PDB file of C-alpha atoms in Angstrom:
ATOM      1  CA  MET A1438     -13.793  91.638 -17.250  1.00  0.00           C
ATOM      2  CA  GLN A1439     -11.598  92.029 -14.217  1.00  0.00           C
ATOM      3  CA  LYS A1440      -9.340  89.316 -12.855  1.00  0.00           C
ATOM      4  CA  GLU A1441     -11.555  88.776  -9.799  1.00  0.00           C
ATOM      5  CA  GLU A1442     -14.627  88.346 -12.000  1.00  0.00           C
ATOM      6  CA  VAL A1443     -12.801  85.855 -14.233  1.00  0.00           C
ATOM      7  CA  THR A1444     -11.682  83.853 -11.206  1.00  0.00           C
ATOM      8  CA  GLU A1445     -15.219  83.843  -9.781  1.00  0.00           C
ATOM      9  CA  HIS A1446     -16.671  82.813 -13.154  1.00  0.00           C
ATOM     10  CA  LEU A1447     -14.155  79.974 -13.505  1.00  0.00           C
ATOM     11  CA  GLY A1448     -14.954  78.829  -9.970  1.00  0.00           C
ATOM     12  CA  LYS A1449     -18.655  78.585 -10.844  1.00  0.00           C
ATOM     13  CA  VAL A1450     -17.860  76.657 -14.026  1.00  0.00           C
ATOM     14  CA  VAL A1451     -15.646  74.236 -12.096  1.00  0.00           C
ATOM     15  CA  LYS A1452     -18.403  73.670  -9.525  1.00  0.00           C
ATOM     16  CA  ILE A1453     -20.945  72.992 -12.258  1.00  0.00           C
ATOM     17  CA  LEU A1454     -18.570  70.557 -13.975  1.00  0.00           C
ATOM     18  CA  LEU A1455     -17.928  68.781 -10.657  1.00  0.00           C
ATOM     19  CA  ILE A1456     -21.665  68.420 -10.005  1.00  0.00           C
ATOM     20  CA  VAL A1457     -22.235  67.130 -13.547  1.00  0.00           C
ATOM     21  CA  GLY A1458     -19.338  64.703 -13.138  1.00  0.00           C
ATOM     22  CA  ILE A1459     -20.655  63.393  -9.805  1.00  0.00           C
ATOM     23  CA  VAL A1460     -24.158  62.943 -11.225  1.00  0.00           C
ATOM     24  CA  ALA A1461     -22.742  61.125 -14.277  1.00  0.00           C
ATOM     25  CA  ALA A1462     -20.563  58.893 -12.084  1.00  0.00           C
ATOM     26  CA  LEU A1463     -23.537  58.009  -9.872  1.00  0.00           C
ATOM     27  CA  PHE A1464     -25.597  57.235 -12.958  1.00  0.00           C
ATOM     28  CA  LEU A1465     -22.897  55.043 -14.479  1.00  0.00           C
ATOM     29  CA  PHE A1466     -21.505  53.398 -11.356  1.00  0.00           C
ATOM     30  CA  GLY A1467     -24.481  53.684  -9.000  1.00  0.00           C
ATOM     31  CA  PRO A1468     -25.505  50.000  -9.192  1.00  0.00           C
ATOM     32  CA  ALA A1469     -21.938  48.828  -8.542  1.00  0.00           C
ATOM     33  CA  ILE A1470     -21.563  51.243  -5.610  1.00  0.00           C
ATOM     34  CA  LYS A1471     -24.928  50.173  -4.217  1.00  0.00           C
ATOM     35  CA  ASN A1472     -24.038  46.483  -4.483  1.00  0.00           C
ATOM     36  CA  GLY A1473     -20.681  47.106  -2.857  1.00  0.00           C
ATOM     37  CA  LEU A1474     -22.253  48.941   0.067  1.00  0.00           C
ATOM     38  CA  LEU A1475     -24.935  46.280   0.461  1.00  0.00           C
ATOM     39  CA  ASN A1476     -22.291  43.549   0.471  1.00  0.00           C
ATOM     40  CA  LEU A1477     -20.464  45.377   3.248  1.00  0.00           C
ATOM     41  CA  VAL A1478     -23.697  45.625   5.214  1.00  0.00           C
ATOM     42  CA  TYR A1479     -24.457  41.931   4.637  1.00  0.00           C
ATOM     43  CA  LYS A1480     -20.975  40.917   5.755  1.00  0.00           C
ATOM     44  CA  SER A1481     -21.265  43.074   8.879  1.00  0.00           C
ATOM     45  CA  MET A1482     -24.556  41.323   9.696  1.00  0.00           C
ATOM     46  CA  GLN A1483     -23.199  37.866   8.957  1.00  0.00           C
ATOM     47  CA  ALA A1484     -22.395  35.913  12.088  1.00  0.00           C
ATOM     48  CA  ASP A1485     -18.747  34.956  12.525  1.00  0.00           C
ATOM     49  CA  ILE A1486     -19.489  31.297  13.171  1.00  0.00           C
ATOM     50  CA  ARG A1487     -16.860  29.119  14.822  1.00  0.00           C
ATOM     51  CA  ILE A1488     -17.385  25.471  15.746  1.00  0.00           C
ATOM     52  CA  SER A1489     -14.995  24.724  18.604  1.00  0.00           C
ATOM     53  CA  PRO A1490     -14.182  21.463  20.411  1.00  0.00           C
ATOM     54  CA  THR A1491     -15.142  21.557  24.065  1.00  0.00           C
ATOM     55  CA  THR A1492     -15.870  19.422  27.090  1.00  0.00           C
ATOM     56  CA  ILE A1493     -19.591  19.558  27.792  1.00  0.00           C
ATOM     57  CA  GLU A1494     -20.242  18.977  31.467  1.00  0.00           C
ATOM     58  CA  GLU A1495     -23.995  19.427  31.527  1.00  0.00           C
ATOM     59  CA  TRP A1496     -26.767  18.788  28.995  1.00  0.00           C
ATOM     60  CA  ALA A1497     -30.390  19.862  29.321  1.00  0.00           C
ATOM     61  CA  ARG A1498     -31.402  16.213  28.765  1.00  0.00           C
ATOM     62  CA  PRO A1499     -28.347  14.002  29.323  1.00  0.00           C
ATOM     63  CA  ASP A1500     -30.514  10.871  29.165  1.00  0.00           C
ATOM     64  CA  ALA A1501     -31.782  11.770  25.662  1.00  0.00           C
ATOM     65  CA  VAL A1502     -28.268  12.610  24.483  1.00  0.00           C
ATOM     66  CA  GLU A1503     -26.990   9.232  25.632  1.00  0.00           C
ATOM     67  CA  VAL A1504     -29.904   7.354  24.048  1.00  0.00           C
ATOM     68  CA  PHE A1505     -29.439   9.094  20.682  1.00  0.00           C
ATOM     69  CA  SER A1506     -25.663   8.655  20.855  1.00  0.00           C
ATOM     70  CA  ALA A1507     -26.011   4.930  21.454  1.00  0.00           C
ATOM     71  CA  GLU A1508     -28.488   4.574  18.579  1.00  0.00           C
ATOM     72  CA  LEU A1509     -26.244   6.532  16.208  1.00  0.00           C
ATOM     73  CA  ILE A1510     -23.275   4.289  17.025  1.00  0.00           C
ATOM     74  CA  GLU A1511     -25.462   1.221  16.557  1.00  0.00           C
ATOM     75  CA  CYS A1512     -26.368   2.524  13.068  1.00  0.00           C
ATOM     76  CA  GLY A1513     -22.718   2.815  12.016  1.00  0.00           C
ATOM     77  CA  PHE A1514     -21.873   6.367  13.098  1.00  0.00           C
ATOM     78  CA  GLU A1515     -18.517   7.124  14.689  1.00  0.00           C
ATOM     79  CA  PRO A1516     -18.204   9.743  17.445  1.00  0.00           C
ATOM     80  CA  ILE A1517     -16.298  12.900  16.473  1.00  0.00           C
ATOM     81  CA  GLY A1518     -16.535  14.858  19.711  1.00  0.00           C
ATOM     82  CA  ASP A1519     -18.352  17.598  21.602  1.00  0.00           C
ATOM     83  CA  PHE A1520     -18.485  21.164  20.276  1.00  0.00           C
ATOM     84  CA  THR A1521     -19.944  24.584  20.898  1.00  0.00           C
ATOM     85  CA  ILE A1522     -20.812  27.376  18.464  1.00  0.00           C
ATOM     86  CA  ASN A1523     -18.825  30.553  19.178  1.00  0.00           C
ATOM     87  CA  GLN A1524     -17.861  29.198  22.607  1.00  0.00           C
ATOM     88  CA  SER A1525     -21.470  29.555  23.752  1.00  0.00           C
ATOM     89  CA  SER A1526     -22.458  27.506  26.765  1.00  0.00           C
ATOM     90  CA  ARG A1527     -26.030  27.669  25.429  1.00  0.00           C
ATOM     91  CA  VAL A1528     -25.256  25.803  22.187  1.00  0.00           C
ATOM     92  CA  LYS A1529     -23.967  22.273  22.739  1.00  0.00           C
ATOM     93  CA  ILE A1530     -23.257  19.730  20.016  1.00  0.00           C
ATOM     94  CA  ARG A1531     -22.212  16.085  20.004  1.00  0.00           C
ATOM     95  CA  ALA A1532     -21.087  15.185  16.487  1.00  0.00           C
ATOM     96  CA  PHE A1533     -20.856  11.857  14.639  1.00  0.00           C
ATOM     97  CA  MET A1534     -19.986  10.729  11.128  1.00  0.00           C
ATOM     98  CA  HIS A1535     -21.019   7.837   8.894  1.00  0.00           C
ATOM     99  CA  ARG A1536     -18.141   7.227   6.487  1.00  0.00           C
ATOM    100  CA  SER A1537     -19.872   4.957   3.954  1.00  0.00           C
ATOM    101  CA  ARG A1538     -22.973   7.182   3.726  1.00  0.00           C
ATOM    102  CA  ASN A1539     -21.092  10.534   3.868  1.00  0.00           C
ATOM    103  CA  ILE A1540     -23.364  11.878   6.590  1.00  0.00           C
ATOM    104  CA  TYR A1541     -22.612  13.952   9.665  1.00  0.00           C
ATOM    105  CA  ALA A1542     -25.033  13.627  12.578  1.00  0.00           C
ATOM    106  CA  MET A1543     -25.447  16.015  15.479  1.00  0.00           C
ATOM    107  CA  VAL A1544     -27.231  15.702  18.793  1.00  0.00           C
ATOM    108  CA  SER A1545     -27.588  19.126  20.340  1.00  0.00           C
ATOM    109  CA  ASP A1546     -29.415  21.236  22.815  1.00  0.00           C
ATOM    110  CA  LYS A1547     -29.547  24.817  21.640  1.00  0.00           C
ATOM    111  CA  TYR A1548     -30.769  27.490  24.008  1.00  0.00           C
ATOM    112  CA  HIS A1549     -32.040  24.773  26.341  1.00  0.00           C
ATOM    113  CA  THR A1550     -34.100  23.036  23.638  1.00  0.00           C
ATOM    114  CA  PRO A1551     -33.087  19.457  24.418  1.00  0.00           C
ATOM    115  CA  ALA A1552     -31.920  16.724  22.107  1.00  0.00           C
ATOM    116  CA  LEU A1553     -32.316  18.133  18.619  1.00  0.00           C
ATOM    117  CA  LEU A1554     -31.175  15.864  15.795  1.00  0.00           C
ATOM    118  CA  ASP A1555     -29.508  17.046  12.589  1.00  0.00           C
ATOM    119  CA  PHE A1556     -28.096  15.068   9.667  1.00  0.00           C
ATOM    120  CA  TYR A1557     -25.923  16.753   7.024  1.00  0.00           C
ATOM    121  CA  SER A1558     -24.406  15.822   3.674  1.00  0.00           C
ATOM    122  CA  PHE A1559     -22.188  18.279   1.807  1.00  0.00           C
ATOM    123  CA  TYR A1560     -21.429  18.377  -1.923  1.00  0.00           C
ATOM    124  CA  GLU A1561     -18.304  19.445  -3.794  1.00  0.00           C
ATOM    125  CA  ASP A1562     -20.238  22.191  -5.591  1.00  0.00           C
ATOM    126  CA  GLY A1563     -21.355  23.851  -2.351  1.00  0.00           C
ATOM    127  CA  ARG A1564     -24.780  22.240  -2.050  1.00  0.00           C
ATOM    128  CA  SER A1565     -25.907  20.702   1.210  1.00  0.00           C
ATOM    129  CA  VAL A1566     -28.751  18.500   2.441  1.00  0.00           C
ATOM    130  CA  ARG A1567     -30.008  18.602   6.002  1.00  0.00           C
ATOM    131  CA  TYR A1568     -32.554  16.535   7.888  1.00  0.00           C
ATOM    132  CA  THR A1569     -33.554  18.177  11.185  1.00  0.00           C
ATOM    133  CA  THR A1570     -35.985  17.954  14.068  1.00  0.00           C
ATOM    134  CA  ALA A1571     -35.641  21.723  14.636  1.00  0.00           C
ATOM    135  CA  LYS A1572     -38.772  23.746  13.933  1.00  0.00           C
ATOM    136  CA  ASN A1573     -38.291  26.042  10.911  1.00  0.00           C
ATOM    137  CA  PRO A1574     -34.590  26.752  11.528  1.00  0.00           C
ATOM    138  CA  HIS A1575     -34.405  29.314   8.693  1.00  0.00           C
ATOM    139  CA  LYS A1576     -37.001  31.719   7.337  1.00  0.00           C
ATOM    140  CA  SER A1577     -35.223  31.715   3.979  1.00  0.00           C
ATOM    141  CA  LYS A1578     -32.255  29.902   2.481  1.00  0.00           C
ATOM    142  CA  PRO A1579     -30.249  29.706  -0.753  1.00  0.00           C
ATOM    143  CA  ASP A1580     -31.540  27.355  -3.437  1.00  0.00           C
ATOM    144  CA  ASN A1581     -28.493  25.109  -3.020  1.00  0.00           C
ATOM    145  CA  LYS A1582     -29.335  24.410   0.637  1.00  0.00           C
ATOM    146  CA  THR A1583     -31.968  21.680   1.018  1.00  0.00           C
ATOM    147  CA  ILE A1584     -33.636  21.286   4.412  1.00  0.00           C
ATOM    148  CA  TRP A1585     -36.089  18.511   5.251  1.00  0.00           C
ATOM    149  CA  TYR A1586     -37.949  18.334   8.534  1.00  0.00           C
ATOM    150  CA  ILE A1587     -38.279  15.168  10.604  1.00  0.00           C
ATOM    151  CA  GLU A1588     -41.908  15.277  11.699  1.00  0.00           C
ATOM    152  CA  ASP A1589     -42.911  11.618  11.800  1.00  0.00           C
ATOM    153  CA  PRO A1590     -41.567   9.324  14.541  1.00  0.00           C
ATOM    154  CA  LEU A1591     -38.694   7.574  12.766  1.00  0.00           C
ATOM    155  CA  SER A1592     -35.736   5.590  13.987  1.00  0.00           C
ATOM    156  CA  ILE A1593     -32.276   6.903  13.183  1.00  0.00           C
ATOM    157  CA  GLN A1594     -31.768   4.069  10.704  1.00  0.00           C
ATOM    158  CA  GLU A1595     -35.013   5.015   8.948  1.00  0.00           C
ATOM    159  CA  ILE A1596     -33.924   8.674   8.798  1.00  0.00           C
ATOM    160  CA  VAL A1597     -30.553   7.739   7.313  1.00  0.00           C
ATOM    161  CA  ASP A1598     -32.099   5.421   4.710  1.00  0.00           C
ATOM    162  CA  LYS A1599     -34.666   8.063   3.769  1.00  0.00           C
ATOM    163  CA  MET A1600     -31.987  10.744   3.490  1.00  0.00           C
ATOM    164  CA  VAL A1601     -29.777   8.619   1.254  1.00  0.00           C
ATOM    165  CA  ALA A1602     -32.745   7.771  -0.983  1.00  0.00           C
ATOM    166  CA  ARG A1603     -33.833  11.411  -1.315  1.00  0.00           C
ATOM    167  CA  ARG A1604     -30.423  13.067  -1.718  1.00  0.00           C
ATOM    168  CA  PRO A1605     -29.895  14.748  -5.106  1.00  0.00           C
ATOM    169  CA  GLU A1606     -27.289  13.328  -7.458  1.00  0.00           C
ATOM    170  CA  GLY A1607     -23.821  14.811  -7.190  1.00  0.00           C
ATOM    171  CA  ILE A1608     -20.335  14.329  -5.788  1.00  0.00           C
ATOM    172  CA  LEU A1609     -20.490  14.224  -2.008  1.00  0.00           C
ATOM    173  CA  LEU A1610     -17.647  15.452   0.152  1.00  0.00           C
ATOM    174  CA  PRO A1611     -16.217  12.622   2.255  1.00  0.00           C
ATOM    175  CA  VAL A1612     -16.755  12.982   5.991  1.00  0.00           C
ATOM    176  CA  SER A1613     -13.941  13.186   8.523  1.00  0.00           C
ATOM    177  CA  ALA A1614     -13.381  14.439  12.040  1.00  0.00           C
ATOM    178  CA  GLU A1615     -11.137  17.203  10.702  1.00  0.00           C
ATOM    179  CA  SER A1616     -13.628  18.347   8.060  1.00  0.00           C
ATOM    180  CA  PHE A1617     -16.653  18.558  10.340  1.00  0.00           C
ATOM    181  CA  PRO A1618     -16.076  22.015  11.922  1.00  0.00           C
ATOM    182  CA  PRO A1619     -15.161  23.892   8.693  1.00  0.00           C
ATOM    183  CA  SER A1620     -17.943  22.190   6.701  1.00  0.00           C
ATOM    184  CA  LEU A1621     -20.620  23.146   9.238  1.00  0.00           C
ATOM    185  CA  GLU A1622     -19.188  26.657   9.685  1.00  0.00           C
ATOM    186  CA  ARG A1623     -19.230  27.294   5.936  1.00  0.00           C
ATOM    187  CA  ASP A1624     -22.797  26.030   5.553  1.00  0.00           C
ATOM    188  CA  MET A1625     -24.121  28.071   8.477  1.00  0.00           C
ATOM    189  CA  GLU A1626     -22.291  31.217   7.345  1.00  0.00           C
ATOM    190  CA  GLU A1627     -23.645  30.945   3.788  1.00  0.00           C
ATOM    191  CA  ILE A1628     -27.207  30.675   5.102  1.00  0.00           C
ATOM    192  CA  SER A1629     -26.574  33.517   7.566  1.00  0.00           C
ATOM    193  CA  LEU A1630     -25.326  35.742   4.731  1.00  0.00           C
ATOM    194  CA  TRP A1631     -28.358  34.824   2.627  1.00  0.00           C
ATOM    195  CA  GLU A1632     -30.745  35.647   5.469  1.00  0.00           C
ATOM    196  CA  SER A1633     -29.007  39.001   5.955  1.00  0.00           C
ATOM    197  CA  GLY A1634     -29.425  39.791   2.269  1.00  0.00           C
ATOM    198  CA  GLU A1635     -33.092  38.881   2.321  1.00  0.00           C
ATOM    199  CA  PHE A1636     -33.602  41.014   5.409  1.00  0.00           C
ATOM    200  CA  MET A1637     -32.054  44.059   3.709  1.00  0.00           C
ATOM    201  CA  GLN A1638     -34.246  43.865   0.596  1.00  0.00           C
TER     202      GLN A1638
END
């Protein structure tokens, strides 16, 4: 066998071995590679959510915002401030906290839907509980995110009492003005990542 033939034969053998090696690697590491790629896709789809303090000059329903704000303060909530999500002028939030009940409250108009109410409690283990007047805010959510809908006409005090009575057992994170933005960001991002994963399946 001539040198050229030997070289050509070895080249074919090397190609076959490379193909076999690639197939074997895909078989062995395929699930890990797939999961890694999917995670990258999920993260690229996940919204980079930032809750930023702002001065809100105009609300869709300023009268409703003031009424809810006054009722929240009357029920023991302290004002935290006004915020936007990702500096959007279309998402406006006025936040409050109830120290003894470990509840954040939000009055917001999102995309010109006036005076939505949200109540949040966050747990040390990553769980959260939310009461909201929003209509079906999430198509799917992680099991550790509980969302209840406020459908009956209830006062804010009745909502708070009902929320405290229904909350699962566990260690609640204390509320504070400083903790509000990162707590809400983390909760919204976790649900956003979950929704992205469900969408990709």
